[in-house]
Every structure is written in C-alpha cells, then in structure tokens.
mmCIF file of C-alpha atoms in Angstrom:
data_model
loop_
_atom_site.group_PDB
_atom_site.id
_atom_site.type_symbol
_atom_site.label_atom_id
_atom_site.label_comp_id
_atom_site.label_asym_id
_atom_site.label_seq_id
_atom_site.Cartn_x
_atom_site.Cartn_y
_atom_site.Cartn_z
ATOM 1 C CA UNK E 1 8.838 -16.263 -16.695
ATOM 2 C CA UNK E 2 9.493 -17.394 -13.116
ATOM 3 C CA UNK E 3 7.046 -16.401 -10.385
ATOM 4 C CA UNK E 4 9.873 -14.686 -8.521
ATOM 5 C CA UNK E 5 10.304 -12.328 -11.499
ATOM 6 C CA UNK E 6 6.717 -11.100 -11.122
ATOM 7 C CA UNK E 7 6.704 -10.530 -7.371
ATOM 8 C CA UNK E 8 8.201 -7.398 -5.838
ATOM 9 C CA UNK E 9 9.901 -8.541 -2.656
ATOM 10 C CA UNK E 10 8.907 -6.025 0.011
ATOM 11 C CA UNK E 11 10.039 -7.985 3.060
ATOM 12 C CA UNK E 12 13.352 -6.151 3.364
ATOM 13 C CA UNK E 13 11.837 -2.679 3.050
ATOM 14 C CA UNK E 14 11.701 -0.328 6.012
ATOM 15 C CA UNK E 15 8.186 -0.683 7.382
ATOM 16 C CA UNK E 16 6.298 2.032 9.256
ATOM 17 C CA UNK E 17 4.328 0.587 12.157
ATOM 18 C CA UNK E 18 0.565 0.880 11.966
ATOM 19 C CA UNK E 19 0.296 3.269 14.912
ATOM 20 C CA UNK E 20 2.588 5.709 13.076
ATOM 21 C CA UNK E 21 0.444 5.778 9.937
ATOM 22 C CA UNK E 22 -2.119 8.571 9.706
ATOM 23 C CA UNK E 23 -5.351 6.612 9.326
ATOM 24 C CA UNK E 24 -8.949 7.683 9.785
ATOM 25 C CA UNK E 25 -10.729 6.328 12.845
ATOM 26 C CA UNK E 26 -12.933 4.177 10.620
ATOM 27 C CA UNK E 27 -9.906 2.623 8.918
ATOM 28 C CA UNK E 28 -8.174 2.044 12.262
ATOM 29 C CA UNK E 29 -11.224 0.196 13.569
ATOM 30 C CA UNK E 30 -11.409 -2.071 10.518
ATOM 31 C CA UNK E 31 -7.695 -2.890 10.666
ATOM 32 C CA UNK E 32 -7.878 -3.575 14.404
ATOM 33 C CA UNK E 33 -10.743 -5.993 13.765
ATOM 34 C CA UNK E 34 -8.773 -7.738 11.013
ATOM 35 C CA UNK E 35 -5.694 -8.148 13.235
ATOM 36 C CA UNK E 36 -7.795 -9.577 16.069
ATOM 37 C CA UNK E 37 -9.475 -12.065 13.755
ATOM 38 C CA UNK E 38 -6.104 -13.362 12.560
ATOM 39 C CA UNK E 39 -4.820 -13.486 16.138
ATOM 40 C CA UNK E 40 -7.709 -15.733 17.173
ATOM 41 C CA UNK E 41 -8.091 -17.539 13.840
ATOM 42 C CA UNK E 42 -7.817 -21.015 15.370
ATOM 43 C CA UNK E 43 -10.627 -20.310 17.824
ATOM 44 C CA UNK E 44 -12.801 -18.833 15.056
ATOM 45 C CA UNK E 45 -12.148 -21.924 12.928
ATOM 46 C CA UNK E 46 -13.466 -24.116 15.733
ATOM 47 C CA UNK E 47 -16.820 -22.410 15.302
ATOM 48 C CA UNK E 48 -16.572 -22.443 11.474
ATOM 49 C CA UNK E 49 -16.422 -18.657 11.473
ATOM 50 C CA UNK E 50 -14.653 -17.187 8.424
ATOM 51 C CA UNK E 51 -11.928 -14.592 8.778
ATOM 52 C CA UNK E 52 -12.334 -11.359 6.809
ATOM 53 C CA UNK E 53 -9.201 -11.911 4.733
ATOM 54 C CA UNK E 54 -9.944 -9.854 1.636
ATOM 55 C CA UNK E 55 -9.200 -6.156 1.989
ATOM 56 C CA UNK E 56 -9.586 -3.383 -0.595
ATOM 57 C CA UNK E 57 -7.686 -0.108 -0.144
ATOM 58 C CA UNK E 58 -9.018 2.629 -2.409
ATOM 59 C CA UNK E 59 -8.956 6.379 -2.792
ATOM 60 C CA UNK E 60 -6.586 9.290 -3.220
ATOM 61 C CA UNK E 61 -3.092 8.586 -4.482
ATOM 62 C CA UNK E 62 -0.157 9.080 -2.123
ATOM 63 C CA UNK E 63 -2.200 8.685 1.054
ATOM 64 C CA UNK E 64 -0.716 5.501 2.458
ATOM 65 C CA UNK E 65 -2.289 2.477 0.767
ATOM 66 C CA UNK E 66 0.983 0.681 0.049
ATOM 67 C CA UNK E 67 2.468 1.713 3.399
ATOM 68 C CA UNK E 68 -0.613 0.370 5.163
ATOM 69 C CA UNK E 69 -0.457 -2.970 3.327
ATOM 70 C CA UNK E 70 3.166 -3.473 4.384
ATOM 71 C CA UNK E 71 2.396 -2.449 7.964
ATOM 72 C CA UNK E 72 -0.477 -4.938 8.193
ATOM 73 C CA UNK E 73 1.788 -7.741 6.964
ATOM 74 C CA UNK E 74 4.396 -6.779 9.550
ATOM 75 C CA UNK E 75 1.799 -6.643 12.327
ATOM 76 C CA UNK E 76 0.657 -10.151 11.376
ATOM 77 C CA UNK E 77 4.279 -11.337 11.115
ATOM 78 C CA UNK E 78 3.579 -12.585 7.600
ATOM 79 C CA UNK E 79 5.554 -12.415 4.374
ATOM 80 C CA UNK E 80 4.160 -9.987 1.826
ATOM 81 C CA UNK E 81 4.188 -10.651 -1.908
ATOM 82 C CA UNK E 82 3.591 -7.483 -3.910
ATOM 83 C CA UNK E 83 2.324 -7.720 -7.465
ATOM 84 C CA UNK E 84 1.804 -4.745 -9.793
ATOM 85 C CA UNK E 85 -1.134 -5.816 -11.962
ATOM 86 C CA UNK E 86 -0.537 -3.039 -14.473
ATOM 87 C CA UNK E 87 2.892 -4.393 -15.298
ATOM 88 C CA UNK E 88 2.082 -8.075 -15.662
ATOM 89 C CA UNK E 89 -1.182 -7.549 -17.545
ATOM 90 C CA UNK E 90 0.338 -5.158 -20.079
ATOM 91 C CA UNK E 91 3.548 -7.106 -20.669
ATOM 92 C CA UNK E 92 2.324 -10.715 -20.917
ATOM 93 C CA UNK E 93 -1.451 -10.705 -21.236
ATOM 94 C CA UNK E 94 -1.699 -14.235 -22.613
ATOM 95 C CA UNK E 95 0.103 -15.680 -19.599
ATOM 96 C CA UNK E 96 -1.492 -13.515 -16.923
ATOM 97 C CA UNK E 97 -4.200 -15.966 -15.800
ATOM 98 C CA UNK E 98 -1.626 -18.737 -15.418
ATOM 99 C CA UNK E 99 0.774 -16.438 -13.559
ATOM 100 C CA UNK E 100 -1.961 -15.182 -11.238
ATOM 101 C CA UNK E 101 -2.927 -18.759 -10.391
ATOM 102 C CA UNK E 102 0.694 -19.604 -9.534
ATOM 103 C CA UNK E 103 1.099 -16.473 -7.399
ATOM 104 C CA UNK E 104 -2.112 -17.126 -5.432
ATOM 105 C CA UNK E 105 -0.953 -20.702 -4.910
ATOM 106 C CA UNK E 106 2.426 -19.551 -3.602
ATOM 107 C CA UNK E 107 0.869 -17.004 -1.235
ATOM 108 C CA UNK E 108 -1.604 -19.593 0.046
ATOM 109 C CA UNK E 109 1.114 -22.191 0.601
ATOM 110 C CA UNK E 110 3.148 -19.724 2.663
ATOM 111 C CA UNK E 111 0.098 -18.263 4.460
ATOM 112 C CA UNK E 112 1.337 -14.870 3.325
ATOM 113 C CA UNK E 113 -0.108 -11.483 2.484
ATOM 114 C CA UNK E 114 -0.698 -11.055 -1.245
ATOM 115 C CA UNK E 115 -0.747 -7.363 -2.189
ATOM 116 C CA UNK E 116 -2.193 -6.594 -5.631
ATOM 117 C CA UNK E 117 -1.346 -3.028 -6.594
ATOM 118 C CA UNK E 118 -3.159 -1.182 -9.419
ATOM 119 C CA UNK E 119 -6.069 -3.572 -8.999
ATOM 120 C CA UNK E 120 -8.227 -1.404 -11.249
ATOM 121 C CA UNK E 121 -6.100 -2.457 -14.207
ATOM 122 C CA UNK E 122 -8.147 -5.628 -14.592
ATOM 123 C CA UNK E 123 -11.455 -3.781 -14.549
ATOM 124 C CA UNK E 124 -10.153 -0.944 -16.679
ATOM 125 C CA UNK E 125 -9.017 -3.194 -19.511
ATOM 126 C CA UNK E 126 -11.901 -5.645 -19.351
ATOM 127 C CA UNK E 127 -14.421 -3.437 -21.137
ATOM 128 C CA UNK E 128 -12.166 -2.469 -24.019
ATOM 129 C CA UNK E 129 -13.552 -3.640 -27.348
ATOM 130 C CA UNK E 130 -10.341 -4.991 -28.834
ATOM 131 C CA UNK E 131 -8.637 -8.248 -29.673
ATOM 132 C CA UNK E 132 -7.687 -8.826 -26.036
ATOM 133 C CA UNK E 133 -11.205 -8.482 -24.588
ATOM 134 C CA UNK E 134 -11.770 -12.239 -24.516
ATOM 135 C CA UNK E 135 -8.478 -12.815 -22.736
ATOM 136 C CA UNK E 136 -9.287 -10.109 -20.181
ATOM 137 C CA UNK E 137 -12.700 -11.638 -19.443
ATOM 138 C CA UNK E 138 -11.016 -14.970 -18.829
ATOM 139 C CA UNK E 139 -8.526 -13.256 -16.527
ATOM 140 C CA UNK E 140 -11.302 -11.590 -14.493
ATOM 141 C CA UNK E 141 -13.096 -14.926 -14.142
ATOM 142 C CA UNK E 142 -9.839 -16.540 -13.021
ATOM 143 C CA UNK E 143 -9.216 -13.827 -10.423
ATOM 144 C CA UNK E 144 -12.766 -14.193 -9.075
ATOM 145 C CA UNK E 145 -12.288 -17.952 -8.687
ATOM 146 C CA UNK E 146 -8.904 -17.480 -7.016
ATOM 147 C CA UNK E 147 -10.352 -14.982 -4.533
ATOM 148 C CA UNK E 148 -13.304 -17.268 -3.772
ATOM 149 C CA UNK E 149 -10.982 -20.167 -2.952
ATOM 150 C CA UNK E 150 -8.455 -18.186 -0.919
ATOM 151 C CA UNK E 151 -7.631 -20.044 2.327
ATOM 152 C CA UNK E 152 -8.700 -18.496 5.623
ATOM 153 C CA UNK E 153 -5.112 -17.974 6.811
ATOM 154 C CA UNK E 154 -3.982 -16.045 3.711
ATOM 155 C CA UNK E 155 -4.660 -12.311 3.436
ATOM 156 C CA UNK E 156 -5.411 -10.624 0.118
ATOM 157 C CA UNK E 157 -4.976 -6.847 -0.045
ATOM 158 C CA UNK E 158 -5.804 -4.990 -3.259
ATOM 159 C CA UNK E 159 -5.127 -1.294 -3.843
ATOM 160 C CA UNK E 160 -6.529 1.101 -6.394
ATOM 161 C CA UNK E 161 -6.874 4.811 -7.053
ATOM 162 C CA UNK E 162 -9.896 4.158 -9.300
ATOM 163 C CA UNK E 163 -12.353 1.844 -7.562
ATOM 164 C CA UNK E 164 -15.297 3.138 -9.613
ATOM 165 C CA UNK E 165 -14.117 1.329 -12.753
ATOM 166 C CA UNK E 166 -13.625 -2.076 -11.135
ATOM 167 C CA UNK E 167 -16.156 -4.735 -12.014
ATOM 168 C CA UNK E 168 -18.797 -5.092 -9.293
ATOM 169 C CA UNK E 169 -18.341 -8.868 -9.256
ATOM 170 C CA UNK E 170 -14.752 -8.299 -8.134
ATOM 171 C CA UNK E 171 -15.649 -5.609 -5.612
ATOM 172 C CA UNK E 172 -18.190 -7.884 -3.910
ATOM 173 C CA UNK E 173 -15.413 -10.336 -3.045
ATOM 174 C CA UNK E 174 -13.828 -7.908 -0.563
ATOM 175 C CA UNK E 175 -15.356 -7.997 2.908
ATOM 176 C CA UNK E 176 -13.383 -4.943 4.069
ATOM 177 C CA UNK E 177 -13.048 -1.708 2.114
ATOM 178 C CA UNK E 178 -10.851 1.131 3.409
ATOM 179 C CA UNK E 179 -11.161 4.547 1.814
ATOM 180 C CA UNK E 180 -8.074 6.772 1.788
ATOM 181 C CA UNK E 181 -8.918 10.455 1.390
ATOM 182 C CA UNK E 182 -6.694 13.463 0.862
ATOM 183 C CA UNK E 183 -5.756 14.951 4.266
ATOM 184 C CA UNK E 184 -7.211 18.257 5.412
ATOM 185 C CA UNK E 185 -5.159 21.172 6.762
ATOM 186 C CA UNK E 186 -5.232 19.974 10.368
ATOM 187 C CA UNK E 187 -4.226 16.436 9.414
ATOM 188 C CA UNK E 188 -1.363 17.733 7.292
ATOM 189 C CA UNK E 189 -0.150 19.954 10.137
ATOM 190 C CA UNK E 190 -0.075 16.935 12.433
ATOM 191 C CA UNK E 191 1.824 15.019 9.774
ATOM 192 C CA UNK E 192 4.332 17.827 9.245
ATOM 193 C CA UNK E 193 4.860 18.029 13.010
ATOM 194 C CA UNK E 194 5.530 14.296 13.226
ATOM 195 C CA UNK E 195 7.959 14.404 10.287
ATOM 196 C CA UNK E 196 9.908 17.370 11.661
ATOM 197 C CA UNK E 197 10.003 16.340 15.318
ATOM 198 C CA UNK E 198 13.254 14.264 15.055
ATOM 199 C CA UNK E 199 15.214 17.219 13.656
ATOM 200 C CA UNK E 200 16.867 20.098 15.560
ATOM 201 C CA UNK E 201 14.729 23.177 16.144
ATOM 202 C CA UNK E 202 16.552 25.259 13.522
ATOM 203 C CA UNK E 203 15.513 22.813 10.778
ATOM 204 C CA UNK E 204 11.812 22.648 11.618
ATOM 205 C CA UNK E 205 10.728 26.064 10.385
ATOM 206 C CA UNK E 206 9.777 25.248 6.798
ATOM 207 C CA UNK E 207 7.178 26.489 4.357
ATOM 208 C CA UNK E 208 4.205 24.128 4.572
ATOM 209 C CA UNK E 209 1.985 23.352 1.613
ATOM 210 C CA UNK E 210 -1.602 22.126 1.828
ATOM 211 C CA UNK E 211 -4.256 20.476 -0.353
ATOM 212 C CA UNK E 212 -1.739 17.749 -1.182
ATOM 213 C CA UNK E 213 -1.219 14.082 -0.292
ATOM 214 C CA UNK E 214 0.836 12.724 2.598
ATOM 215 C CA UNK E 215 3.443 11.486 0.132
ATOM 216 C CA UNK E 216 3.798 14.960 -1.392
ATOM 217 C CA UNK E 217 3.991 16.562 2.060
ATOM 218 C CA UNK E 218 6.764 14.164 3.069
ATOM 219 C CA UNK E 219 8.793 14.988 -0.042
ATOM 220 C CA UNK E 220 8.357 18.732 0.529
ATOM 221 C CA UNK E 221 9.236 18.591 4.238
ATOM 222 C CA UNK E 222 12.314 16.397 3.877
ATOM 223 C CA UNK E 223 13.582 18.380 0.898
ATOM 224 C CA UNK E 224 13.274 21.599 2.920
ATOM 225 C CA UNK E 225 15.174 20.066 5.837
ATOM 226 C CA UNK E 226 17.905 18.800 3.519
ATOM 227 C CA UNK E 227 18.273 22.259 2.030
ATOM 228 C CA UNK E 228 18.640 23.778 5.517
ATOM 229 C CA UNK E 229 21.299 21.203 6.435
ATOM 230 C CA UNK E 230 23.200 21.878 3.210
ATOM 231 C CA UNK E 231 22.947 25.657 3.663
ATOM 232 C CA UNK E 232 24.352 25.341 7.183
ATOM 233 C CA UNK E 233 27.266 23.207 6.007
ATOM 234 C CA UNK E 234 28.004 25.559 3.120
ATOM 235 C CA UNK E 235 28.025 28.506 5.529
ATOM 236 C CA UNK E 236 30.488 26.634 7.763
ATOM 237 C CA UNK E 237 32.750 25.930 4.800
ATOM 238 C CA UNK E 238 32.679 29.591 3.705
ATOM 239 C CA UNK E 239 33.497 30.678 7.231
ATOM 240 C CA UNK E 240 36.457 28.294 7.380
ATOM 241 C CA UNK E 241 37.739 29.619 4.038
ATOM 242 C CA UNK E 242 37.508 33.188 5.272
ATOM 243 C CA UNK E 243 39.376 32.342 8.484
ATOM 244 C CA UNK E 244 42.074 30.514 6.527
ATOM 245 C CA UNK E 245 42.480 33.331 4.019
ATOM 246 C CA UNK E 246 42.895 35.886 6.827
#
C-alpha cells in the first residue's frame, strides 16, 4: 500500500483560523508559545534549545481537536498529513510499523505537521491478550522511537478522546498536552451567537440546546437556520401559487 493511500490530505480543507476557535485560556497560551517557538526556531537552535514539537490534544469528543490541529498547521504555514491510527492498525496490523516509519520519514522530510488521530488505538490494543499482542508491542516501541527522533522543525500532533488508556511511555513523549472539555452554558451561548451572526435577524431565533459539544451545537444551529430558509422559500412559493390561481 502506498503512503499516499494512508494519509488523509487535509490541505485543501476549509480551515478555521485559531482566533475563531473557542479555546480555553490555558490552551491558547500553550498554542501561542508553540507558534512563537517555531517562529524563532533558528535562533533557538543557535542556543541548542529544543522546540516543543510534540503536542497531545485530549478530552471530550466534538470540541475542536481536529479543527485546532488544522488551524495550527495553517498558522505555521506547514503541510498537514492526517493519519487515522484506528484505520491503519485494524486493517493492516502486520505492516503498521513499517507504514508508520515511512509516514514519519515523509513528514520529517517535508518539515510538515503530522496529525495522528485516534492515538489511543495503539494503547487500547496493546494490552489485549491475543495473537496480535506481540505485533502491537513492537508497534508501540516503533512509535516511541519515531517520536524520540522527530526533527525539531517537524510538528507531531496526536488526538484522543481516551487519554487514560494510552501507555505512559507514549504520554511522556509529549511536551504539551491540551485538554478539551465540554463547553458550559455561557460558552455555548457565545458559540451560538458567533455561528448565527452572519445570518439575517429573522433566522437567528432558534431553539438552543446545552450540555452538548461544539460540533453538536453547530449541527443543531445550522440545521435550524436551513429549516427557516426553506420555510420562507416554501411560503413564497405558496403565495405565488395563490396569486397565480386568483
């Protein structure tokens, strides 16, 4: 299987800029520090100071981990290679270590951002007592070695909804860890307001739901707006029919 078949090309996706993503103050500070380190990487290298280039995004699903990874790559003006670990581990376990090595090599050569989604999949499978346990242990050891030898100018971002099941040896490799929590009522209201602001006033009055993720709130808000647009157009069509029939 070619490396290009394993990588999800995200470079042509619409990217939300970092300042438009709803991040906690702690996460904003860490990302700002990361961006500054990459901006002044040459000067830091002169003093043999390492860049924090291994970032773990963990926490509640649907709260912006993937969006944040893409935004960071865009802010750094770097290519991003996205790899879903769940898919490649489950489909071709015997070749995974070799494929991971090739992907890390490609990302390093291009000084890119390597985004490993479902990072917990390695840790989750590793402890299973089955015929693949030996292969999974070899994979974990390979990933640890690849992370340890990652060049300073390449950024590794891993994302997981289940950080508690990841092997501690892997977790220690990440200098930066950003926790994504489910938004509270006030944060969701701010998010709803930002989503609805571009639309005409008559479309903004929707039923808001809470105790959900940002992704769920976006789906709910946009679906409600679409329904209002459709209802308005249907009413116009009915009115035109009535005028014509009279």
